[in-house]
mmCIF file of C-alpha atoms in Angstrom:
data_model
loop_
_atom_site.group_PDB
_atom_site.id
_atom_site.type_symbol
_atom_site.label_atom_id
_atom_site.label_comp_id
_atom_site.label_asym_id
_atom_site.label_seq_id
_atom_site.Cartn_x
_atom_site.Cartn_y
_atom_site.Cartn_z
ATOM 1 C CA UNK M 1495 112.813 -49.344 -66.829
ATOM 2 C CA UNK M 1496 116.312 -48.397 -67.470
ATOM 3 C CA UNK M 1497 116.944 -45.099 -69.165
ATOM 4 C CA UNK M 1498 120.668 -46.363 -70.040
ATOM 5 C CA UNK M 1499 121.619 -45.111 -73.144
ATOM 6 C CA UNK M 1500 119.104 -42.372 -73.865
ATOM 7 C CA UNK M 1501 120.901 -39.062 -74.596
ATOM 8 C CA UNK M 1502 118.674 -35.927 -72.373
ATOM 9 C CA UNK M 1503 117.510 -33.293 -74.722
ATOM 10 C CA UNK M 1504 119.660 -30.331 -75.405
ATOM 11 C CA UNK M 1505 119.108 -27.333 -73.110
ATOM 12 C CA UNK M 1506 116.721 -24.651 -74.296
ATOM 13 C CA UNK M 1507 118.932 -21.549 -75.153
ATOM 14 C CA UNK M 1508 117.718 -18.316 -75.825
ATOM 15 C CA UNK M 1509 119.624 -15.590 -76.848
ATOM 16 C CA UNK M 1510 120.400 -12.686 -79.016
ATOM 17 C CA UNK M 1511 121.140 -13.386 -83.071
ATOM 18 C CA UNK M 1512 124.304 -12.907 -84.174
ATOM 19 C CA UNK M 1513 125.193 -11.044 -87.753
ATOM 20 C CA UNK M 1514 127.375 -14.576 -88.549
ATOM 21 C CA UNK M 1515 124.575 -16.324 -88.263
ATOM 22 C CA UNK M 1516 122.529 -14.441 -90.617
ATOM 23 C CA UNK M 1517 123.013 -17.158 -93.530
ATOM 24 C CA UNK M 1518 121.657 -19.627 -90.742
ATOM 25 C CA UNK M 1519 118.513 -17.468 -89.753
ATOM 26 C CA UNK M 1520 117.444 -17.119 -93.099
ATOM 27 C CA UNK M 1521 117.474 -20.634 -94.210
ATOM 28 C CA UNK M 1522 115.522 -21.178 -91.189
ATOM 29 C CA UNK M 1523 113.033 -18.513 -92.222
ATOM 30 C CA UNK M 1524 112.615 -19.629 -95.819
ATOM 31 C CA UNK M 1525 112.019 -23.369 -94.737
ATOM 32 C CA UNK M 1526 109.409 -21.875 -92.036
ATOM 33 C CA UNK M 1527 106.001 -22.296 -93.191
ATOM 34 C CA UNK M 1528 104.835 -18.805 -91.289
ATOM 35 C CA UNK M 1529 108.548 -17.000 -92.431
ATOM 36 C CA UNK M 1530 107.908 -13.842 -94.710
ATOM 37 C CA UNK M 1531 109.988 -11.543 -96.813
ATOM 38 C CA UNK M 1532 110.408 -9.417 -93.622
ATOM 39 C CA UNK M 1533 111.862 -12.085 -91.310
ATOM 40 C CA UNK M 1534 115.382 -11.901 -93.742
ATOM 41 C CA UNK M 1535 118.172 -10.366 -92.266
ATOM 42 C CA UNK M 1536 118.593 -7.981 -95.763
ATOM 43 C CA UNK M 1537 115.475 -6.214 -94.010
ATOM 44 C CA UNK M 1538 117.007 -5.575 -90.661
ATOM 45 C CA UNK M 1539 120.069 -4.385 -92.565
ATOM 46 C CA UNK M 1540 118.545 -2.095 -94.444
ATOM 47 C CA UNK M 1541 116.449 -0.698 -91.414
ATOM 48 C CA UNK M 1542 119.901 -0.434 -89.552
ATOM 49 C CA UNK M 1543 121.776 1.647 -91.996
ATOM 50 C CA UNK M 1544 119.010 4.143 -93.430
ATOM 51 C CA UNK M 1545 117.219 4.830 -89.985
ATOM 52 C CA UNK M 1546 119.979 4.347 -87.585
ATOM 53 C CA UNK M 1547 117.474 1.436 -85.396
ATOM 54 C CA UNK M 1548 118.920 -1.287 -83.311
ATOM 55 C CA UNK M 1549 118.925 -4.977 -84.105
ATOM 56 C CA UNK M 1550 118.239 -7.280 -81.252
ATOM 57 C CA UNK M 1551 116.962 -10.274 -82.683
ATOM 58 C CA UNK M 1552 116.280 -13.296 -80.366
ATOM 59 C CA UNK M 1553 117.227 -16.985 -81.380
ATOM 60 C CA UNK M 1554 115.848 -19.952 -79.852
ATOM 61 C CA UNK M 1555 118.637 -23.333 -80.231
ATOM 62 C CA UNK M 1556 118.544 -26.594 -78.644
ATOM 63 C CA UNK M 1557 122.134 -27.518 -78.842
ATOM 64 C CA UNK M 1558 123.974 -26.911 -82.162
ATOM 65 C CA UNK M 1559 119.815 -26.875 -83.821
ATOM 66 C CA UNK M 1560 118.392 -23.382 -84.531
ATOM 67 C CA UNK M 1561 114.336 -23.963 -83.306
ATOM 68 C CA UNK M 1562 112.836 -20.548 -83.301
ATOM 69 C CA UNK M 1563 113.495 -16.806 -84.237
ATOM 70 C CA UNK M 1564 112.259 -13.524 -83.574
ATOM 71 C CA UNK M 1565 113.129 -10.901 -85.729
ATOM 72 C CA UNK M 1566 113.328 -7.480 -83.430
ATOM 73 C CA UNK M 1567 114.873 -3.822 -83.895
ATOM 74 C CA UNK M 1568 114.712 -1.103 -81.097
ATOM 75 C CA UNK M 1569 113.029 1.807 -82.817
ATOM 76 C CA UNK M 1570 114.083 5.768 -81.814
ATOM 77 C CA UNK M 1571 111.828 7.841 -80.740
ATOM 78 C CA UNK M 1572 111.473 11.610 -80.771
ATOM 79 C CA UNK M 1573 112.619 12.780 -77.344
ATOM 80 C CA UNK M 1574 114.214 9.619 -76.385
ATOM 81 C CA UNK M 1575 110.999 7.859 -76.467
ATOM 82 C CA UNK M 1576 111.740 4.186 -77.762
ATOM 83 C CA UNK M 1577 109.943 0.922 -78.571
ATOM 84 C CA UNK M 1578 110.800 -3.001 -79.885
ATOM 85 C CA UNK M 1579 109.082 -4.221 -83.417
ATOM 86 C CA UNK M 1580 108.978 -7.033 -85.032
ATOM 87 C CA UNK M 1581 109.317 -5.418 -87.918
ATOM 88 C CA UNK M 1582 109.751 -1.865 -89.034
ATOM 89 C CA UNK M 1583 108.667 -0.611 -92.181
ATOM 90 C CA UNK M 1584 107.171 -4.038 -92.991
ATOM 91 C CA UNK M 1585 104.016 -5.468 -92.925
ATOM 92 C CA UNK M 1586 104.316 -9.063 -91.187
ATOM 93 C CA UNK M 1587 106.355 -9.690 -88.533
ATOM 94 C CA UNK M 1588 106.314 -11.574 -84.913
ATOM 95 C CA UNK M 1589 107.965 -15.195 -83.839
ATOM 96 C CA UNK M 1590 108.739 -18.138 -86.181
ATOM 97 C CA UNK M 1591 109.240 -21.243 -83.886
ATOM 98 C CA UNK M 1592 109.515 -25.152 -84.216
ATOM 99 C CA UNK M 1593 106.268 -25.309 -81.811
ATOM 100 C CA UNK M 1594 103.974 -22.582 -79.997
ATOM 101 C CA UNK M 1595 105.737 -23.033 -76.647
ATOM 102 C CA UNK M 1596 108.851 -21.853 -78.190
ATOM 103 C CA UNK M 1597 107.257 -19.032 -79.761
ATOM 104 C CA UNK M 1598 105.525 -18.275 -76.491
ATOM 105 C CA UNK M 1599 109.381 -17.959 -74.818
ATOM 106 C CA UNK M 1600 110.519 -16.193 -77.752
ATOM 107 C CA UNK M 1601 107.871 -13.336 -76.838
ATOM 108 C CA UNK M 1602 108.259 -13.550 -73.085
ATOM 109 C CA UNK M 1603 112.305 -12.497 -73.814
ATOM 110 C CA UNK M 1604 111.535 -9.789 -75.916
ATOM 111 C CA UNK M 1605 109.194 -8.651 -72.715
ATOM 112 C CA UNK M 1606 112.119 -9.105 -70.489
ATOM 113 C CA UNK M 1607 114.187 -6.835 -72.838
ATOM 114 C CA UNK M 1608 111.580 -4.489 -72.913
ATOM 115 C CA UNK M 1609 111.796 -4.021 -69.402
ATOM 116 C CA UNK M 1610 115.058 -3.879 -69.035
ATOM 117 C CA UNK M 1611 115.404 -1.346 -71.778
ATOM 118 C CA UNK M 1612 112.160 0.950 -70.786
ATOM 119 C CA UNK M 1613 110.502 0.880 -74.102
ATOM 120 C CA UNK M 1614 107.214 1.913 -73.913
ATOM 121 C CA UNK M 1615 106.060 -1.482 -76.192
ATOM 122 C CA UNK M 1616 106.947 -4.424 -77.527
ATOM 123 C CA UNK M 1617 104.480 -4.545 -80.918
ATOM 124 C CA UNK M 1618 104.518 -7.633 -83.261
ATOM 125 C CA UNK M 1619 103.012 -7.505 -86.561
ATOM 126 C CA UNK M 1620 102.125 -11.260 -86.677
ATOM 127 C CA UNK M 1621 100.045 -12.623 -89.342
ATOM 128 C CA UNK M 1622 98.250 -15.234 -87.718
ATOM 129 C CA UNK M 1623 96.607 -15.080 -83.731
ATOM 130 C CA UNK M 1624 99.919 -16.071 -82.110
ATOM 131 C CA UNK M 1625 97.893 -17.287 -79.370
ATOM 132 C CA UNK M 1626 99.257 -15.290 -76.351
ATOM 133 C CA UNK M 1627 97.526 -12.876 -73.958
ATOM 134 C CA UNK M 1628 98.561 -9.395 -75.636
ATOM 135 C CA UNK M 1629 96.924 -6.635 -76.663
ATOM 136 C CA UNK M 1630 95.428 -7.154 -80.138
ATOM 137 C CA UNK M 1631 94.766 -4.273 -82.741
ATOM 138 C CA UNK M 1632 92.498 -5.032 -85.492
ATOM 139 C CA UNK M 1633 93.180 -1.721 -87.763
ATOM 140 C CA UNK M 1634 95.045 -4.193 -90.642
ATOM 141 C CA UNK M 1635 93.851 -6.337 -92.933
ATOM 142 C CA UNK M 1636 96.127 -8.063 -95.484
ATOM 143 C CA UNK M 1637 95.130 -9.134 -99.718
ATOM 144 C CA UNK M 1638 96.588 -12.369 -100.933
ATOM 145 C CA UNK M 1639 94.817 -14.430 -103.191
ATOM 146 C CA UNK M 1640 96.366 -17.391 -105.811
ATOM 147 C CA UNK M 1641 97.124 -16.443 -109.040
ATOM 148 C CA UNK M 1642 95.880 -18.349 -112.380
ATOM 149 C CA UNK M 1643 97.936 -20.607 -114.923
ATOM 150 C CA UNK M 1644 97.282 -18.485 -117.310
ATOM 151 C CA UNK M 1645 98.160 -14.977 -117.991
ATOM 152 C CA UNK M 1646 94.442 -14.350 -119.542
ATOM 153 C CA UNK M 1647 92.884 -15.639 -116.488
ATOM 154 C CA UNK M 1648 93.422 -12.170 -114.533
ATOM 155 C CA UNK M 1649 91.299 -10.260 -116.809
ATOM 156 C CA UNK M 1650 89.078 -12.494 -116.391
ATOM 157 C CA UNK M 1651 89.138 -13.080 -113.176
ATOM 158 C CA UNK M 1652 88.560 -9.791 -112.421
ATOM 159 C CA UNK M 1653 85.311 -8.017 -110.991
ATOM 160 C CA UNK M 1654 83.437 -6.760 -114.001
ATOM 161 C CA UNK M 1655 83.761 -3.137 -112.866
ATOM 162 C CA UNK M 1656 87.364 -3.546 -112.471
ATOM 163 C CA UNK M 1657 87.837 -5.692 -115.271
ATOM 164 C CA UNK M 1658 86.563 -3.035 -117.675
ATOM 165 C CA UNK M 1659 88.320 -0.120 -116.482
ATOM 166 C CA UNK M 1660 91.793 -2.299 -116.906
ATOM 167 C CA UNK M 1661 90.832 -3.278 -120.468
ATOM 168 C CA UNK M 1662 90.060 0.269 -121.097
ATOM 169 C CA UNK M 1663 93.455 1.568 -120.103
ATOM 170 C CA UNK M 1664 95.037 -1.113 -122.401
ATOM 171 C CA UNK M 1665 93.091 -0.833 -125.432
ATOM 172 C CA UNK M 1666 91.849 2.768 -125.281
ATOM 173 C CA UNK M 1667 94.714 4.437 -123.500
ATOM 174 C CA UNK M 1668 97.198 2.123 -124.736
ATOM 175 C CA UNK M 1669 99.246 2.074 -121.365
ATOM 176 C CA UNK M 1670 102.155 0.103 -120.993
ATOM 177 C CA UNK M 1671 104.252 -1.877 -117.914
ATOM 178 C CA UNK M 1672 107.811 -2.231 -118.394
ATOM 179 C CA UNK M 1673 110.172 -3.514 -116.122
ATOM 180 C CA UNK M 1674 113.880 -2.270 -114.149
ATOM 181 C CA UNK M 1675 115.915 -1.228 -111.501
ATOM 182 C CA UNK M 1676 116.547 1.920 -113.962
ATOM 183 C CA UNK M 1677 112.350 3.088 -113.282
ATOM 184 C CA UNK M 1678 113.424 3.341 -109.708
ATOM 185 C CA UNK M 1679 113.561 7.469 -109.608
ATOM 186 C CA UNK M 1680 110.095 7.338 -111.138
ATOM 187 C CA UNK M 1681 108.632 5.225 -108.136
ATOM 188 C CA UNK M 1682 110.297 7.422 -105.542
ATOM 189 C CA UNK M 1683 109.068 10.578 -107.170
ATOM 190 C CA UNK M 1684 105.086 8.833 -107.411
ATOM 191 C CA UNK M 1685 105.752 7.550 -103.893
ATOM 192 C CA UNK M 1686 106.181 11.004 -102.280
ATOM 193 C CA UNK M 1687 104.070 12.827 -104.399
ATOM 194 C CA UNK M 1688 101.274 10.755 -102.883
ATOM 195 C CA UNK M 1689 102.151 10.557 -99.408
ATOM 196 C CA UNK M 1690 102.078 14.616 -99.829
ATOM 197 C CA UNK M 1691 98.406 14.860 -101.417
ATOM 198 C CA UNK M 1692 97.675 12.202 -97.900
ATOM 199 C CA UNK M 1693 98.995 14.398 -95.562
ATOM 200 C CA UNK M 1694 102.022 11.809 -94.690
ATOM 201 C CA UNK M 1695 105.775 11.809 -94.545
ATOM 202 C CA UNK M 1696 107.338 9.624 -97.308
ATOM 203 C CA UNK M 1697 110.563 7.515 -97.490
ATOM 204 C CA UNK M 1698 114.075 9.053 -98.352
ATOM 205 C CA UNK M 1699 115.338 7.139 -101.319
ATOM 206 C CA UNK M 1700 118.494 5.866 -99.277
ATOM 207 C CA UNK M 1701 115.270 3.736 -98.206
ATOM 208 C CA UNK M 1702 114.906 2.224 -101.411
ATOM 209 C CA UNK M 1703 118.050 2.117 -102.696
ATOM 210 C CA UNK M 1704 118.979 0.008 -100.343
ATOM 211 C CA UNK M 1705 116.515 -2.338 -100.152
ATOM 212 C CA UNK M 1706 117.602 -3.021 -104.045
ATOM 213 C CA UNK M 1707 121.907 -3.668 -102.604
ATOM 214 C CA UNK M 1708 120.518 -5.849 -99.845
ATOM 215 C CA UNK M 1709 118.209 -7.681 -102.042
ATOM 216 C CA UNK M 1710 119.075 -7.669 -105.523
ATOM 217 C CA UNK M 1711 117.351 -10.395 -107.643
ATOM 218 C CA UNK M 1712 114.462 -10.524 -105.132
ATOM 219 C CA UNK M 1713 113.108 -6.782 -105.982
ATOM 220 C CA UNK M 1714 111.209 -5.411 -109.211
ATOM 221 C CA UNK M 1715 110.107 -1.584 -110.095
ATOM 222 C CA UNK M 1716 107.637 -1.567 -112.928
ATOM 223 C CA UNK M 1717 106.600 1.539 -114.635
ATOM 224 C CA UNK M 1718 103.382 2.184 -116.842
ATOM 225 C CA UNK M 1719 103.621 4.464 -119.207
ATOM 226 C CA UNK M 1720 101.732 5.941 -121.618
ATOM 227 C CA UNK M 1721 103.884 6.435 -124.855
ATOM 228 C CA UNK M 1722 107.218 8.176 -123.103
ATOM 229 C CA UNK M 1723 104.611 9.708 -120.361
ATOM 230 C CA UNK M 1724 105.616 7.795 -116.599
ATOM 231 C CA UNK M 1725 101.832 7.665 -114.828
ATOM 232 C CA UNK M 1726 102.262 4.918 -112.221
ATOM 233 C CA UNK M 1727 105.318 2.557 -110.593
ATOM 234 C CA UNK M 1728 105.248 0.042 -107.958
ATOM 235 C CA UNK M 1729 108.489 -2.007 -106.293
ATOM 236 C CA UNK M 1730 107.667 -5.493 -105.557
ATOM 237 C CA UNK M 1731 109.606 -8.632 -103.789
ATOM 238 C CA UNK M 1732 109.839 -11.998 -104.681
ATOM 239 C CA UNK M 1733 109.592 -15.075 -101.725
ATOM 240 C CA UNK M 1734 109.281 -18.484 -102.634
ATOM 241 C CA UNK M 1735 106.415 -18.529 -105.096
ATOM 242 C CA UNK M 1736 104.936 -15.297 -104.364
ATOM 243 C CA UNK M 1737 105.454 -11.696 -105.684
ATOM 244 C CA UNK M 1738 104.568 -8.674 -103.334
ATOM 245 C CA UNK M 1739 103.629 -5.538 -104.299
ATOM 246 C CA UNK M 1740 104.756 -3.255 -101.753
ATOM 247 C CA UNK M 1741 105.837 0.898 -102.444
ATOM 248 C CA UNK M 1742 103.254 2.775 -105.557
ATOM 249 C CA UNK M 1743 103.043 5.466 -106.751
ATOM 250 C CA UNK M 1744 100.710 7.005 -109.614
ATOM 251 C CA UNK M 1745 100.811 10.257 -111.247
ATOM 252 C CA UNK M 1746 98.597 12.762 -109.734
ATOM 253 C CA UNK M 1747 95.073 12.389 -111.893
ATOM 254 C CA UNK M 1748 96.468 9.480 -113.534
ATOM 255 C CA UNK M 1749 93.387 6.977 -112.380
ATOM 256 C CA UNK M 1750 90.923 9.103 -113.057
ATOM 257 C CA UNK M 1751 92.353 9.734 -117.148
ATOM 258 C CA UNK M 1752 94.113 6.627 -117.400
ATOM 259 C CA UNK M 1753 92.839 4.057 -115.039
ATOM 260 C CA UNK M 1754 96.616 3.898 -114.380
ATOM 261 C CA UNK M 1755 96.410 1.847 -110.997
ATOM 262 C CA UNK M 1756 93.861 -0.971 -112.359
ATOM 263 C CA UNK M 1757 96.040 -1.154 -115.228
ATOM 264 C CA UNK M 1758 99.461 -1.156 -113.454
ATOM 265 C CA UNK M 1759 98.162 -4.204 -110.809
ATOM 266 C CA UNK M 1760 96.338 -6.653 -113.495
ATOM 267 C CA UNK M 1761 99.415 -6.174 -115.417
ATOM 268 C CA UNK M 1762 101.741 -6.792 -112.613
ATOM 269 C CA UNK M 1763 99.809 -10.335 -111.900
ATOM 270 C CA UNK M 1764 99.986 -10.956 -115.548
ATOM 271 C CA UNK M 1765 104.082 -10.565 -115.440
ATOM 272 C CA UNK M 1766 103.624 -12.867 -112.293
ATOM 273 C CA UNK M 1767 101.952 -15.880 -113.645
ATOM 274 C CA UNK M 1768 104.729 -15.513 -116.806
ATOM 275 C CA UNK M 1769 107.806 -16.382 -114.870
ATOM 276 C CA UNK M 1770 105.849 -18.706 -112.375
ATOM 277 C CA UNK M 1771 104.411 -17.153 -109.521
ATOM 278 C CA UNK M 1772 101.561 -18.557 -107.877
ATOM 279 C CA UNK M 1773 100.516 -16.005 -105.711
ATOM 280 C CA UNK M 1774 99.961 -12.425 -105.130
ATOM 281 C CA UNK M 1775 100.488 -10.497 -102.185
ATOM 282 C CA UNK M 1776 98.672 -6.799 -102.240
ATOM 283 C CA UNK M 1777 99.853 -6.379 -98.626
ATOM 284 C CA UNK M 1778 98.372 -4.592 -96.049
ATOM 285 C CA UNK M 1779 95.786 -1.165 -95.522
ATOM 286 C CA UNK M 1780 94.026 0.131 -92.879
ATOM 287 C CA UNK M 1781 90.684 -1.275 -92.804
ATOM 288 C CA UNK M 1782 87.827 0.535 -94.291
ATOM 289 C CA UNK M 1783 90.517 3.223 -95.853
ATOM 290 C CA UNK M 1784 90.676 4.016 -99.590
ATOM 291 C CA UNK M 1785 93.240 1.676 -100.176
ATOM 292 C CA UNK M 1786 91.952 -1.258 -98.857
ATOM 293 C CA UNK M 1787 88.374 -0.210 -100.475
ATOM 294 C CA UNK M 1788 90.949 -0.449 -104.404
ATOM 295 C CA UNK M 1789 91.833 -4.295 -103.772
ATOM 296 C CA UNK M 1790 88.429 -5.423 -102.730
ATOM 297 C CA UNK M 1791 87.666 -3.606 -105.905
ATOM 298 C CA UNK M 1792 90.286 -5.920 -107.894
ATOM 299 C CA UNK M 1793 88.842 -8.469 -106.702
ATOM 300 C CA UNK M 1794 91.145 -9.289 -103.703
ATOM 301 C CA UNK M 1795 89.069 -10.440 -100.169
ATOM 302 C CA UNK M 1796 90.737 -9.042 -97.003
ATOM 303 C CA UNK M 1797 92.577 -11.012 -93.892
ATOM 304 C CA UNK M 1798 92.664 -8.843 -91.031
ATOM 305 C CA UNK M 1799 96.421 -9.103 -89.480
ATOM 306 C CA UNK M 1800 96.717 -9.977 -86.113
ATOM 307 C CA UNK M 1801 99.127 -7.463 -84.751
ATOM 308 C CA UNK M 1802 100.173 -7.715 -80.537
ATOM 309 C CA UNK M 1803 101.200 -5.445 -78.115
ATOM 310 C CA UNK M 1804 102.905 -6.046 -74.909
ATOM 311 C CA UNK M 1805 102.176 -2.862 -73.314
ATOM 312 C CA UNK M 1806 105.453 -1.951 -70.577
ATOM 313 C CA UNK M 1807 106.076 1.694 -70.072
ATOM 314 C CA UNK M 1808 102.768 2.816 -72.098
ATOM 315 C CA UNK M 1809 99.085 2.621 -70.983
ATOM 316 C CA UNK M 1810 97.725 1.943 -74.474
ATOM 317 C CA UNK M 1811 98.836 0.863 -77.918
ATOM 318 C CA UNK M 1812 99.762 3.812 -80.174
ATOM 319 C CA UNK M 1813 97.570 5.406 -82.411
ATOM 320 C CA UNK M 1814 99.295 7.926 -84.413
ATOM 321 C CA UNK M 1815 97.623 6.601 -87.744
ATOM 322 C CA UNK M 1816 95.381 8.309 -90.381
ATOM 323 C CA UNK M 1817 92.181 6.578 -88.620
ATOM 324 C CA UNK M 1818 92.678 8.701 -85.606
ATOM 325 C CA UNK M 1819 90.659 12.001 -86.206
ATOM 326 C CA UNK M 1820 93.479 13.834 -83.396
ATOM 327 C CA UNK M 1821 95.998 13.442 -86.514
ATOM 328 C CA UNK M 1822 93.765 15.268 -89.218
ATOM 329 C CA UNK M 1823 94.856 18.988 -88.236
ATOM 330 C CA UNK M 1824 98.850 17.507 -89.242
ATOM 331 C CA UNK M 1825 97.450 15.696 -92.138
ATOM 332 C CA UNK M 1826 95.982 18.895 -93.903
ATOM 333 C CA UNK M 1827 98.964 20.910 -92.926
ATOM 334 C CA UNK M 1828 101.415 18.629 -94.030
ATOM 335 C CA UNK M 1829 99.679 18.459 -97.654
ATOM 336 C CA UNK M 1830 99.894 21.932 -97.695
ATOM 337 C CA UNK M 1831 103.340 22.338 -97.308
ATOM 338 C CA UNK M 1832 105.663 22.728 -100.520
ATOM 339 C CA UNK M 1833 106.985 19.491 -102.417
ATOM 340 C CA UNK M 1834 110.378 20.609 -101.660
ATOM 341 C CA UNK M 1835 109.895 21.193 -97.844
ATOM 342 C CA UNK M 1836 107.956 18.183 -97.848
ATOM 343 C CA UNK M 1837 110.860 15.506 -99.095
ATOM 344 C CA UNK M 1838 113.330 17.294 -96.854
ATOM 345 C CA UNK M 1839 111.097 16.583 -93.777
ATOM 346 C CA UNK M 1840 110.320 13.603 -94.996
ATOM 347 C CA UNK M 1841 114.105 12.190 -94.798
ATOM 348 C CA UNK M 1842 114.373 13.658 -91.259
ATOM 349 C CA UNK M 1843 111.078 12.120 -90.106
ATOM 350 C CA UNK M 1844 110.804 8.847 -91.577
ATOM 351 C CA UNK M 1845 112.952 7.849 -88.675
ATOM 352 C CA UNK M 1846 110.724 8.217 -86.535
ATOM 353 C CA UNK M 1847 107.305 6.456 -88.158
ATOM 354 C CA UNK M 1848 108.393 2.830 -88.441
#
């Protein structure tokens, strides 16, 4: 049969992303049914200018047609030590693709420049099994669940433990959420203080800051407060229908008088279903932590992320996290160190924990 007539398919391209393209990437991310807050270019951004990281994303096109992405940064180590994610600071990541084979090629490149660069790994934090032969890591579990038409059906949706302890902090306590860019000093403060009392390095606020230039309309800070008294904050994104809550902080004590966390998240959903959400995203913890232990306790049921590593210069996937007992000697003697001493490290070092 005659193949007169029938235009061959456009070349498959691969290559890196260009900043001029960013209004392209991100439509292509938004219309993507796997594309997450973290895919947008405002994230790179902001991970470019506060931590000094590289952007190398990779683009996929068949002719003038954009047909996958992957979102990548080269990440600084101490020492010269250096590695690719997809992404830093964030909690999804990994390819976005028109099909799996393109997602497959997507990866493979990043492997190539991982090679070429001597990183010692290529880690993706993909949601879903990508389906590829790397080297898996099962320490995260993600909490998204839909929320209700109706404001009142939080509260009642709620466990009855949890349920309780949130009415109690409304009608007993009297605790309040309001909502602004203004609160944003509050959350930092809450943030650090509890990354101290962990034994962890916090964020510097050029962190945040910038997160609100880069994304504006897309980020909220709430604040609960009791009368004028500040106990708990949390800065949350917007995507399509769903609101994430991402950075908290609570006032040392403030859950155990106030029940200021239970309070702060059913009220947060409640805000949510208001102006139309229709789901929640309590993002990731490390399994079987204290934190993930709180949203099963809300009522939340956990997805374990499927996070990849394509092991080049290293032997193993790292493991500088709280779960490793090696880390608990720097734990306890970071808690011990002054506050002040503490957020001045903490701006130095943040660089380096991505």
């Amino acid at each position: 049969m005659s193949a007169v007539g029938i235009e061959p398919a456009p070349a498959l391209v691969l290559r890196a992303g260009l900043a001029s393209e960013d209004a392209r990437r991100d439509a292509y991310v938004r219309a993507h049914p796997r594309g997450t807050f973290f895919h947008l270019s405002g994230w790179r951004r902001m991970v470019e200018r506060v931590h000094g990281h590289d952007a190398l994303d990779l683009c996929a096109w068949r002719g003038s047609q954009l047909v996958g992405v992957l979102p990548l940064m080269l990440c600084h180590g101490p020492l010269g030590a250096q590695k690719l994610i997809s992404m830093p600071y964030a909690t999804y990541g990994g390819p976005l693709a028109d099909e799996p084979a393109l997602e497959r090629a997507l990866v493979e490149h990043a492997g190539v420049l991982g090679r070429e660069l001597g990183v010692g790994y290529v880690e993706l934090r993909c949601v879903d099994d990508p389906g590829l032969a790397l080297v898996p890591s099962a320490l995260y579990a993600t909490f998204v669940r839909a929320l209700p038409s109706d404001p009142a059906g939080v509260l009642a949706g709620m466990p009855k433990k949890a349920r309780a302890e949130a009415r109690k902090a409304r009608d007993k306590h009297r605790l309040e959420l309001s909502s602004g860019h203004w609160y944003l000093d509050d959350l930092q403060r809450m943030f650090l203080l509890n990354k101290h009392e962990l034994g962890s390095p916090g964020l510097p606020p050029a962190h945040f800051k910038s997160i609100l230039k880069q994304f504006e309309r897309e980020v909220f800070v709430h604040l609960v407060r009791q009368g004028g008294v500040p106990l708990s904050a949390v800065m949350s994104f917007a995507y399509g229908d769903t609101l994430i809550a991402y950075y908290a902080g609570t006032q040392p004590g403030a859950d155990r008088s106030h029940n200021a966390s239970n309070f702060m998240y059913m009220a947060l959903q409640e805000w949510a279903v208001e102006r139309g959400f229709k789901r929640f995203d309590f993002c990731r913890s490390r399994v079987d932590s204290g934190a993930y232990e709180f949203k099963r306790h809300q009522g939340f049921e956990p997805r374990p992320l499927n996070y990849r590593f394509l092991l080049v210069r290293d032997r193993h996937p790292p493991n500088f996290t709280p779960s490793n007992p090696r880390t608990a000697v720097l734990r306890k003697a970071w808690s011990r160190l002054p506050p002040w001493l503490a957020r001045a490290l903490s701006n130095k070092l943040a660089r380096y924990l991505p």
